[in-house]
Coordinates of C-alpha atoms in Angstrom, one line a residue:
X11 CA -27.7 15.8 44.1
X12 CA -25.3 14.5 46.8
X13 CA -24.0 11.9 44.3
X14 CA -23.5 14.5 41.7
X15 CA -21.6 16.8 44.1
X16 CA -19.5 13.9 45.2
X17 CA -18.5 13.0 41.6
X18 CA -17.8 16.6 40.9
X19 CA -15.5 16.9 43.9
X20 CA -13.7 13.7 42.9
X21 CA -13.1 14.9 39.4
X22 CA -11.9 18.3 40.7
X23 CA -9.4 16.6 43.0
X24 CA -8.2 14.3 40.3
X25 CA -7.8 17.3 38.0
X26 CA -5.8 19.1 40.7
X27 CA -3.4 16.1 40.9
X28 CA -1.5 15.8 37.7
X29 CA 0.3 12.5 38.5
X30 CA -3.0 10.8 39.5
X31 CA -4.8 12.1 36.4
X32 CA -2.0 10.9 34.2
X33 CA -2.0 7.4 35.7
X34 CA -5.7 7.1 35.4
X35 CA -5.7 8.3 31.8
X36 CA -2.9 5.8 30.9
X37 CA -4.9 2.9 32.4
X38 CA -8.1 4.0 30.7
X39 CA -6.4 4.3 27.3
X40 CA -4.7 0.9 27.7
X41 CA -8.0 -0.9 28.5
X42 CA -10.0 0.8 25.8
X43 CA -7.2 0.1 23.3
X44 CA -7.2 -3.5 24.2
X45 CA -11.0 -3.7 23.8
X46 CA -10.9 -2.1 20.4
X47 CA -8.0 -4.4 19.3
X48 CA -10.0 -7.4 20.4
X49 CA -13.0 -6.3 18.5
X50 CA -10.9 -5.5 15.5
X51 CA -9.3 -8.9 15.7
X52 CA -12.7 -10.6 15.6
X53 CA -13.7 -8.4 12.7
X54 CA -10.5 -9.2 10.8
X55 CA -11.0 -12.9 11.4
X56 CA -14.6 -12.6 10.2
X57 CA -13.4 -10.9 7.0
X58 CA -10.8 -13.6 6.4
X59 CA -13.5 -16.3 6.8
X60 CA -15.7 -14.3 4.3
X61 CA -12.8 -14.3 1.8
X62 CA -12.4 -18.1 2.3
X63 CA -15.9 -18.8 0.9
X64 CA -15.8 -16.1 -1.8
X65 CA -16.0 -17.5 -5.3
X66 CA -12.8 -18.2 -7.1
X67 CA -11.1 -15.1 -8.4
X68 CA -12.3 -13.0 -5.4
X69 CA -10.4 -14.5 -2.6
X70 CA -7.6 -13.1 -0.5
X71 CA -5.0 -13.9 2.0
X72 CA -6.5 -14.5 5.4
X73 CA -5.5 -12.1 8.2
X74 CA -3.3 -14.2 10.4
X75 CA -3.0 -11.6 13.1
X76 CA -6.7 -11.1 13.4
X77 CA -7.3 -14.8 13.3
X78 CA -4.8 -15.3 16.2
X79 CA -6.5 -12.6 18.3
X80 CA -9.9 -14.1 17.6
X81 CA -8.8 -17.7 18.5
X82 CA -7.1 -16.5 21.7
X83 CA -10.3 -14.6 22.6
X84 CA -12.6 -17.5 21.9
X85 CA -10.4 -20.3 23.4
X86 CA -9.5 -18.4 26.6
X87 CA -10.6 -20.5 29.7
X88 CA -11.1 -17.3 31.6
X89 CA -13.5 -15.9 29.0
X90 CA -15.4 -19.2 28.9
X91 CA -15.8 -19.3 32.7
X92 CA -16.9 -15.7 32.8
X93 CA -19.4 -16.2 30.0
X94 CA -20.8 -19.3 31.7
X95 CA -21.8 -17.2 34.7
X96 CA -22.8 -14.1 32.8
X97 CA -24.9 -15.5 30.0
X98 CA -28.6 -15.0 30.4
X99 CA -30.7 -18.0 31.0
X100 CA -33.5 -16.8 28.8
X101 CA -33.1 -18.0 25.2
X102 CA -34.8 -14.9 23.9
X103 CA -32.1 -12.7 25.5
X104 CA -29.4 -14.9 24.0
X105 CA -31.0 -14.7 20.6
X106 CA -31.2 -10.9 20.9
X107 CA -27.5 -10.7 21.7
X108 CA -26.6 -13.0 18.9
X109 CA -28.7 -10.9 16.5
X110 CA -27.0 -7.7 17.6
X111 CA -23.6 -9.2 17.1
X112 CA -24.6 -10.5 13.7
X113 CA -25.7 -7.0 12.6
X114 CA -22.3 -5.7 13.8
X115 CA -20.6 -8.4 11.7
X116 CA -19.6 -10.9 14.5
X117 CA -21.0 -14.3 13.5
X118 CA -18.6 -16.7 15.1
X119 CA -20.4 -19.5 17.0
X120 CA -18.7 -18.4 20.2
X121 CA -19.3 -14.7 19.6
X122 CA -22.0 -14.4 22.3
X123 CA -19.8 -16.1 24.9
X124 CA -16.8 -13.9 24.0
X125 CA -18.9 -10.8 24.0
X126 CA -20.5 -11.4 27.4
X127 CA -17.2 -12.6 28.9
X128 CA -15.3 -9.6 27.6
X129 CA -17.9 -7.2 29.2
X130 CA -17.5 -8.9 32.5
X131 CA -13.7 -9.2 32.2
X132 CA -13.4 -5.5 31.5
X133 CA -15.7 -4.6 34.4
X134 CA -13.2 -6.5 36.6
X135 CA -9.9 -5.6 35.0
X136 CA -10.4 -1.9 34.6
X137 CA -10.9 -1.2 38.3
X138 CA -8.1 -3.6 39.2
X139 CA -5.7 -1.7 37.1
X140 CA -6.1 1.2 39.5
X141 CA -4.3 -0.8 42.3
X142 CA -0.8 0.4 41.3
X143 CA -2.1 4.0 41.4
X144 CA -3.6 3.6 44.9
X145 CA -0.6 5.3 46.7
X146 CA -1.0 8.3 44.4
X147 CA -4.8 8.5 44.6
X148 CA -4.8 8.1 48.4
X149 CA -3.1 11.5 48.8
X150 CA -6.1 13.2 47.3
X151 CA -9.1 10.9 47.8
X152 CA -10.5 9.0 50.7
X153 CA -11.6 5.3 50.6
X154 CA -15.3 6.1 49.7
X155 CA -14.2 8.3 46.8
X156 CA -11.7 5.7 45.6
X157 CA -14.5 3.0 45.6
X158 CA -16.7 5.3 43.6
X159 CA -13.9 5.9 41.0
X160 CA -13.4 2.1 40.8
X161 CA -17.2 1.6 40.4
X162 CA -17.3 4.2 37.6
X163 CA -14.4 2.5 35.8
X164 CA -16.1 -0.9 36.2
X165 CA -19.3 0.5 34.6
X166 CA -17.2 2.0 31.9
X167 CA -15.5 -1.2 31.1
X168 CA -18.8 -3.1 31.1
X169 CA -20.3 -0.6 28.6
X170 CA -17.3 -0.2 26.2
X171 CA -18.1 -3.5 24.2
X172 CA -21.8 -2.4 23.9
X173 CA -20.7 0.9 22.4
X174 CA -18.3 -0.8 20.0
X175 CA -20.9 -3.3 18.8
X176 CA -23.6 -0.6 18.5
X177 CA -21.3 1.7 16.4
X178 CA -20.2 -1.1 14.2
X179 CA -23.9 -2.2 13.6
X180 CA -24.9 1.4 12.7
X181 CA -21.9 1.7 10.3
X182 CA -22.8 -1.5 8.6
X183 CA -26.5 -0.5 8.3
X184 CA -25.4 2.8 6.8
X185 CA -23.3 1.0 4.2
X186 CA -26.1 -1.4 3.4
X187 CA -28.6 1.5 3.0
X188 CA -26.2 3.3 0.7
X189 CA -25.2 0.3 -1.5
X190 CA -28.4 -1.6 -1.7
X191 CA -30.0 0.5 -4.5
X192 CA -27.1 -0.3 -6.8
X193 CA -27.4 -4.0 -5.9
X194 CA -31.1 -3.8 -6.7
X195 CA -30.4 -2.2 -10.1
X196 CA -28.0 -5.0 -10.9
X197 CA -30.6 -7.6 -9.9
X198 CA -33.1 -6.0 -12.3
X199 CA -30.5 -6.3 -15.1
X200 CA -29.7 -9.9 -14.3
X201 CA -33.3 -11.1 -14.0
X202 CA -34.3 -9.4 -17.2
X203 CA -31.3 -11.0 -18.9
X204 CA -32.8 -14.5 -18.0
X205 CA -30.9 -15.5 -14.8
X206 CA -32.7 -17.1 -12.0
X207 CA -33.1 -15.4 -8.6
X208 CA -30.5 -17.6 -6.9
X209 CA -27.9 -17.1 -9.7
X210 CA -28.8 -13.4 -9.7
X211 CA -27.9 -13.1 -6.0
X212 CA -24.5 -14.8 -6.5
X213 CA -23.7 -12.6 -9.6
X214 CA -24.7 -9.4 -7.9
X215 CA -22.6 -10.3 -4.8
X216 CA -19.6 -10.8 -7.0
X217 CA -20.1 -7.5 -8.7
X218 CA -20.7 -5.6 -5.4
X219 CA -17.6 -7.0 -3.8
X220 CA -15.5 -4.2 -5.3
X221 CA -17.8 -1.3 -4.3
X222 CA -19.6 -2.4 -1.1
X223 CA -18.2 -5.4 0.8
X224 CA -21.0 -5.4 3.4
X225 CA -23.7 -5.8 0.8
X226 CA -21.7 -8.4 -1.0
X227 CA -21.1 -10.4 2.2
X228 CA -24.8 -10.4 3.1
X229 CA -25.8 -11.6 -0.3
X230 CA -23.2 -14.3 -0.3
X231 CA -24.4 -15.6 3.0
X232 CA -27.9 -15.7 1.5
X233 CA -26.7 -17.6 -1.5
X234 CA -24.8 -20.1 0.7
X235 CA -28.1 -20.7 2.7
X236 CA -29.9 -21.3 -0.6
X237 CA -27.1 -23.6 -1.8
X238 CA -27.3 -25.6 1.4
X239 CA -31.0 -26.4 0.8
X240 CA -32.7 -23.8 2.9
X241 CA -36.0 -22.5 1.6
X242 CA -35.9 -19.2 -0.3
X243 CA -38.4 -17.6 2.1
X244 CA -36.3 -18.5 5.1
X245 CA -33.1 -17.2 3.5
X246 CA -34.7 -13.9 2.6
X247 CA -36.1 -13.5 6.1
X248 CA -32.7 -14.2 7.6
X249 CA -31.2 -11.6 5.3
X250 CA -33.7 -9.0 6.6
X251 CA -33.0 -10.0 10.2
X252 CA -29.2 -10.0 9.8
X253 CA -29.1 -6.5 8.3
X254 CA -31.8 -4.7 10.4
X255 CA -32.5 -2.3 7.5
X256 CA -36.0 -1.5 6.5
X257 CA -35.3 -1.4 2.8
X258 CA -33.8 -4.9 2.9
X259 CA -36.8 -6.1 4.9
X260 CA -39.2 -4.6 2.3
X261 CA -37.1 -6.2 -0.5
X262 CA -37.4 -9.7 1.2
X263 CA -41.1 -9.3 1.7
X264 CA -41.5 -8.3 -2.0
X265 CA -39.7 -11.3 -3.3
X266 CA -41.5 -13.7 -0.9
X267 CA -44.9 -12.3 -2.0
X268 CA -43.9 -12.4 -5.7
X269 CA -42.9 -16.0 -5.3
X270 CA -46.1 -17.0 -3.5
X271 CA -48.4 -15.1 -5.8
X272 CA -46.6 -16.1 -9.0
X273 CA -46.1 -12.6 -10.3
X274 CA -43.2 -11.4 -12.4
X275 CA -40.0 -11.0 -10.3
X276 CA -38.4 -8.7 -12.9
X277 CA -41.4 -6.4 -12.8
X278 CA -41.5 -6.3 -9.0
X279 CA -37.8 -5.6 -8.8
X280 CA -38.0 -2.8 -11.4
X281 CA -40.9 -1.1 -9.5
X282 CA -39.1 -1.4 -6.2
X283 CA -35.8 -0.1 -7.7
X284 CA -37.6 3.0 -8.9
X285 CA -39.1 3.4 -5.5
X286 CA -35.7 3.1 -3.8
X287 CA -34.2 5.7 -6.1
X288 CA -37.1 8.0 -5.3
X289 CA -36.5 7.4 -1.6
X290 CA -32.8 8.1 -1.9
X291 CA -33.6 11.4 -3.7
X292 CA -36.1 12.3 -1.0
X293 CA -33.5 11.6 1.7
X294 CA -31.0 13.9 -0.1
X295 CA -33.6 16.6 -0.4
X296 CA -34.5 16.2 3.3
X297 CA -30.8 16.7 4.3
X298 CA -30.5 19.7 2.1
X299 CA -33.6 21.2 3.7
X300 CA -32.3 20.6 7.2
X301 CA -29.0 22.2 6.5
X302 CA -30.1 25.9 6.9
X303 CA -31.7 25.1 10.3
X304 CA -28.6 23.2 11.4
X305 CA -26.4 26.1 10.3
X306 CA -28.4 28.7 12.1
X307 CA -27.0 28.0 15.6
X308 CA -23.3 28.0 14.5
X309 CA -23.8 31.1 12.5
X310 CA -25.4 32.8 15.5
X311 CA -22.7 31.7 17.9
X312 CA -19.6 32.4 15.8
X313 CA -20.4 34.9 13.0
X314 CA -22.9 37.2 14.7
X315 CA -20.5 38.4 17.4
X316 CA -17.9 39.1 14.7
X317 CA -20.4 41.1 12.7
X318 CA -21.5 43.0 15.7
X319 CA -17.9 43.8 16.6
X320 CA -17.2 45.1 13.0
X321 CA -20.4 47.2 13.0
X322 CA -19.9 48.7 16.4
X323 CA -16.1 49.3 16.2
X324 CA -16.4 52.7 14.4
X325 CA -18.9 53.9 17.0
X326 CA -16.8 52.6 19.9
X327 CA -13.6 54.3 18.5
X328 CA -15.5 57.7 18.2
X329 CA -16.7 57.4 21.7
X330 CA -13.2 56.7 23.0
X331 CA -11.9 59.7 21.1
X332 CA -14.5 62.0 22.6
X333 CA -13.9 60.6 26.1
X334 CA -10.1 61.0 25.8
X335 CA -10.4 64.6 24.7
X336 CA -12.5 65.3 27.8

């Protein structure tokens, strides 16, 4: 309770000081913008690398600006030193961080070091940017409150990359969940036409490039693993782990079991495609059923007072007329 009261008092004093609030806001926006730019640069370089190993006819010009930002981020000696001290010693923790970054689309070999170093760097730089504003803040805050503000900014800088990676991972999973049924229907057509599973994955990836780049990228990575000699079971399990989507994990399990048991892949894919279409219809119906419940609170907050005002206005006018005559 004391900490909450202290934070509330600090925020009230900063709000009462326009120049201090403006300075803090500018520093915050600068650092958050730099973070998002760095993450966008890594994503742009990742997209350019994906276009490099696209089949012929589906390539594109690499993003030079994103590549330069990515190379500067990965080759910075400050980032490497910070990452060397901040990387967890446990290999399981490193693998978990690497998997989270892969699900967000960051697959560079130094992505883990850059991610950990960026978190620690922002935790140091963001409070340090308040140093020019110390003369302004000292008029309204004492030393303890300024230290608390710096600690809050450091915590904010440490958590900004986590939020960015989490949001990107959720966005990619949503795109995969929306585009995978179409990819599965294309697989059924290709397998029934006589193509093998490896050729089917490559062909579907080419077809999906124009409609869903995320699904196309994941399928192309799986085809490259198969082309490099990795076992089909391992490539499918890696596909499920990279995406983190339940539908893709069930698809990988289905193909692995079909391969092991010797059943028809085309029949298994057709049944699973029908099941995925039924699931998509059920999700749409579930959202439609939740809509009235979600609309109840906004209707009660915004429309009900207006309705009550319209209904009570004649009565209130008549009461006022009677009172004025008295």
